[in-house]
Amino acid sequence: MKRIVLALAALSILAAPMAAQAQPGYGNQEEYRHHHRHQDQRSKFHKPAPKPYWVKGKQVPAWQRKHVVRDYHRYGLKRPGRGQEWVRVDDSYLLINVASGIIAGIIAGR
C-alpha cells in the first residue's frame, strides 16, 4: 500500500512540469505586453459611435436643421405652433423653435 501511495506522489510531482509546459502561454513578459497592448488598441477602433442624445431645451446645430418636415400629418405629428417646425434628425423628429433652434418636443422615429 505504501508503494502505491509513493508511486502516485512521485508520478504527480513528475507530471506537474509537463502539464505546465503543455498549456498555451507567452514565452516572456514582453510578448505578453505586446499582445495585450495591441488588443487594447483594436478595441478602441471597434466601439460603435455614440448616437446624439436629444433633450428638451437643448439647441440643435444649424447644420442639422436642414431636413424640415412639411407634411407632418403623414408621420403622425401634430401641427407645429407659430415659430416652430418639425425637423428630422437621424431617426427622431424634433419640434424646434425656428429662430433659436431650441428643442420643444421629441418624437422617436417610426
PDB file of C-alpha atoms in Angstrom:
ATOM      1  CA  MET A   1       0.000   0.000   0.000  1.00  0.00           C
ATOM      2  CA  LYS A   2       2.877   2.350   0.833  1.00  0.00           C
ATOM      3  CA  ARG A   3       4.445   1.685  -2.538  1.00  0.00           C
ATOM      4  CA  ILE A   4       1.283   2.644  -4.406  1.00  0.00           C
ATOM      5  CA  VAL A   5       0.936   5.915  -2.489  1.00  0.00           C
ATOM      6  CA  LEU A   6       4.614   6.769  -3.010  1.00  0.00           C
ATOM      7  CA  ALA A   7       4.388   5.905  -6.713  1.00  0.00           C
ATOM      8  CA  LEU A   8       1.331   8.146  -7.155  1.00  0.00           C
ATOM      9  CA  ALA A   9       3.045  11.009  -5.291  1.00  0.00           C
ATOM     10  CA  ALA A  10       6.191  10.657  -7.426  1.00  0.00           C
ATOM     11  CA  LEU A  11       4.112  10.492 -10.594  1.00  0.00           C
ATOM     12  CA  SER A  12       2.176  13.635  -9.696  1.00  0.00           C
ATOM     13  CA  ILE A  13       5.410  15.505  -8.960  1.00  0.00           C
ATOM     14  CA  LEU A  14       6.873  14.463 -12.316  1.00  0.00           C
ATOM     15  CA  ALA A  15       3.663  15.180 -14.256  1.00  0.00           C
ATOM     16  CA  ALA A  16       3.208  18.754 -12.929  1.00  0.00           C
ATOM     17  CA  PRO A  17       6.015  20.357 -15.018  1.00  0.00           C
ATOM     18  CA  MET A  18       4.765  18.583 -18.141  1.00  0.00           C
ATOM     19  CA  ALA A  19       1.255  19.918 -17.641  1.00  0.00           C
ATOM     20  CA  ALA A  20       2.594  23.437 -17.167  1.00  0.00           C
ATOM     21  CA  GLN A  21       4.545  23.225 -20.418  1.00  0.00           C
ATOM     22  CA  ALA A  22       1.544  21.931 -22.330  1.00  0.00           C
ATOM     23  CA  GLN A  23      -0.604  24.976 -21.519  1.00  0.00           C
ATOM     24  CA  PRO A  24      -0.556  27.740 -24.124  1.00  0.00           C
ATOM     25  CA  GLY A  25       1.126  30.936 -22.999  1.00  0.00           C
ATOM     26  CA  TYR A  26       3.710  33.519 -23.792  1.00  0.00           C
ATOM     27  CA  GLY A  27       7.448  32.932 -23.800  1.00  0.00           C
ATOM     28  CA  ASN A  28       8.261  36.059 -21.839  1.00  0.00           C
ATOM     29  CA  GLN A  29       6.706  39.194 -20.379  1.00  0.00           C
ATOM     30  CA  GLU A  30       7.471  41.267 -23.478  1.00  0.00           C
ATOM     31  CA  GLU A  31       5.343  39.013 -25.703  1.00  0.00           C
ATOM     32  CA  TYR A  32       2.539  39.197 -23.151  1.00  0.00           C
ATOM     33  CA  ARG A  33       2.639  43.009 -23.029  1.00  0.00           C
ATOM     34  CA  HIS A  34       2.875  43.279 -26.816  1.00  0.00           C
ATOM     35  CA  HIS A  35      -0.187  41.062 -27.309  1.00  0.00           C
ATOM     36  CA  HIS A  36      -2.326  42.901 -24.767  1.00  0.00           C
ATOM     37  CA  ARG A  37      -1.231  46.333 -25.956  1.00  0.00           C
ATOM     38  CA  HIS A  38      -2.467  45.550 -29.459  1.00  0.00           C
ATOM     39  CA  GLN A  39      -5.684  44.057 -28.129  1.00  0.00           C
ATOM     40  CA  ASP A  40      -6.462  47.309 -26.312  1.00  0.00           C
ATOM     41  CA  GLN A  41      -5.748  49.379 -29.418  1.00  0.00           C
ATOM     42  CA  ARG A  42      -8.037  47.208 -31.540  1.00  0.00           C
ATOM     43  CA  SER A  43     -10.905  47.558 -29.097  1.00  0.00           C
ATOM     44  CA  LYS A  44     -10.699  51.365 -29.338  1.00  0.00           C
ATOM     45  CA  PHE A  45     -11.475  51.249 -33.049  1.00  0.00           C
ATOM     46  CA  HIS A  46     -14.318  48.736 -32.885  1.00  0.00           C
ATOM     47  CA  LYS A  47     -16.573  50.635 -30.484  1.00  0.00           C
ATOM     48  CA  PRO A  48     -19.844  51.821 -32.005  1.00  0.00           C
ATOM     49  CA  ALA A  49     -20.198  55.556 -32.430  1.00  0.00           C
ATOM     50  CA  PRO A  50     -22.432  57.154 -29.798  1.00  0.00           C
ATOM     51  CA  LYS A  51     -25.758  58.476 -31.015  1.00  0.00           C
ATOM     52  CA  PRO A  52     -26.682  62.071 -30.280  1.00  0.00           C
ATOM     53  CA  TYR A  53     -28.842  62.469 -27.237  1.00  0.00           C
ATOM     54  CA  TRP A  54     -31.662  64.954 -27.673  1.00  0.00           C
ATOM     55  CA  VAL A  55     -33.394  66.596 -24.718  1.00  0.00           C
ATOM     56  CA  LYS A  56     -35.870  69.423 -24.440  1.00  0.00           C
ATOM     57  CA  GLY A  57     -34.183  72.778 -24.088  1.00  0.00           C
ATOM     58  CA  LYS A  58     -31.044  71.723 -25.959  1.00  0.00           C
ATOM     59  CA  GLN A  59     -30.131  73.629 -29.103  1.00  0.00           C
ATOM     60  CA  VAL A  60     -29.950  71.785 -32.415  1.00  0.00           C
ATOM     61  CA  PRO A  61     -26.946  72.842 -34.538  1.00  0.00           C
ATOM     62  CA  ALA A  62     -27.780  74.743 -37.726  1.00  0.00           C
ATOM     63  CA  TRP A  63     -26.392  72.018 -39.999  1.00  0.00           C
ATOM     64  CA  GLN A  64     -28.899  69.520 -38.559  1.00  0.00           C
ATOM     65  CA  ARG A  65     -31.936  71.759 -39.107  1.00  0.00           C
ATOM     66  CA  LYS A  66     -31.953  71.232 -42.874  1.00  0.00           C
ATOM     67  CA  HIS A  67     -34.416  68.323 -43.040  1.00  0.00           C
ATOM     68  CA  VAL A  68     -37.617  70.199 -42.312  1.00  0.00           C
ATOM     69  CA  VAL A  69     -40.772  68.041 -42.253  1.00  0.00           C
ATOM     70  CA  ARG A  70     -43.516  69.909 -44.112  1.00  0.00           C
ATOM     71  CA  ASP A  71     -46.009  67.013 -44.318  1.00  0.00           C
ATOM     72  CA  TYR A  72     -46.105  66.362 -40.573  1.00  0.00           C
ATOM     73  CA  HIS A  73     -49.559  64.690 -40.778  1.00  0.00           C
ATOM     74  CA  ARG A  74     -48.020  61.907 -42.848  1.00  0.00           C
ATOM     75  CA  TYR A  75     -45.744  60.994 -39.928  1.00  0.00           C
ATOM     76  CA  GLY A  76     -48.433  61.324 -37.258  1.00  0.00           C
ATOM     77  CA  LEU A  77     -47.043  64.571 -35.875  1.00  0.00           C
ATOM     78  CA  LYS A  78     -49.177  67.407 -34.521  1.00  0.00           C
ATOM     79  CA  ARG A  79     -49.267  70.775 -36.229  1.00  0.00           C
ATOM     80  CA  PRO A  80     -46.335  72.932 -35.087  1.00  0.00           C
ATOM     81  CA  GLY A  81     -47.083  76.179 -33.297  1.00  0.00           C
ATOM     82  CA  ARG A  82     -46.242  79.641 -34.557  1.00  0.00           C
ATOM     83  CA  GLY A  83     -42.482  79.999 -34.938  1.00  0.00           C
ATOM     84  CA  GLN A  84     -41.898  76.238 -34.674  1.00  0.00           C
ATOM     85  CA  GLU A  85     -41.188  73.495 -37.182  1.00  0.00           C
ATOM     86  CA  TRP A  86     -40.561  69.750 -37.230  1.00  0.00           C
ATOM     87  CA  VAL A  87     -37.072  68.635 -38.199  1.00  0.00           C
ATOM     88  CA  ARG A  88     -35.926  65.075 -38.834  1.00  0.00           C
ATOM     89  CA  VAL A  89     -32.531  64.227 -37.330  1.00  0.00           C
ATOM     90  CA  ASP A  90     -31.345  60.615 -37.673  1.00  0.00           C
ATOM     91  CA  ASP A  91     -34.473  58.616 -36.750  1.00  0.00           C
ATOM     92  CA  SER A  92     -36.044  61.229 -34.482  1.00  0.00           C
ATOM     93  CA  TYR A  93     -38.441  64.081 -35.129  1.00  0.00           C
ATOM     94  CA  LEU A  94     -37.655  67.254 -33.215  1.00  0.00           C
ATOM     95  CA  LEU A  95     -40.050  70.158 -32.743  1.00  0.00           C
ATOM     96  CA  ILE A  96     -37.767  73.169 -32.665  1.00  0.00           C
ATOM     97  CA  ASN A  97     -38.063  76.922 -32.417  1.00  0.00           C
ATOM     98  CA  VAL A  98     -37.213  78.339 -35.846  1.00  0.00           C
ATOM     99  CA  ALA A  99     -35.280  81.360 -34.581  1.00  0.00           C
ATOM    100  CA  SER A 100     -33.133  79.759 -31.877  1.00  0.00           C
ATOM    101  CA  GLY A 101     -33.141  76.033 -32.674  1.00  0.00           C
ATOM    102  CA  ILE A 102     -34.169  75.103 -29.106  1.00  0.00           C
ATOM    103  CA  ILE A 103     -35.990  71.755 -28.867  1.00  0.00           C
ATOM    104  CA  ALA A 104     -39.607  71.994 -27.704  1.00  0.00           C
ATOM    105  CA  GLY A 105     -40.603  68.361 -28.342  1.00  0.00           C
ATOM    106  CA  ILE A 106     -39.149  64.997 -29.347  1.00  0.00           C
ATOM    107  CA  ILE A 107     -40.736  62.000 -31.055  1.00  0.00           C
ATOM    108  CA  ALA A 108     -38.758  58.820 -31.673  1.00  0.00           C
ATOM    109  CA  GLY A 109     -38.637  57.680 -35.273  1.00  0.00           C
ATOM    110  CA  ARG A 110     -41.017  55.046 -36.551  1.00  0.00           C
TER     111      ARG A 110
END
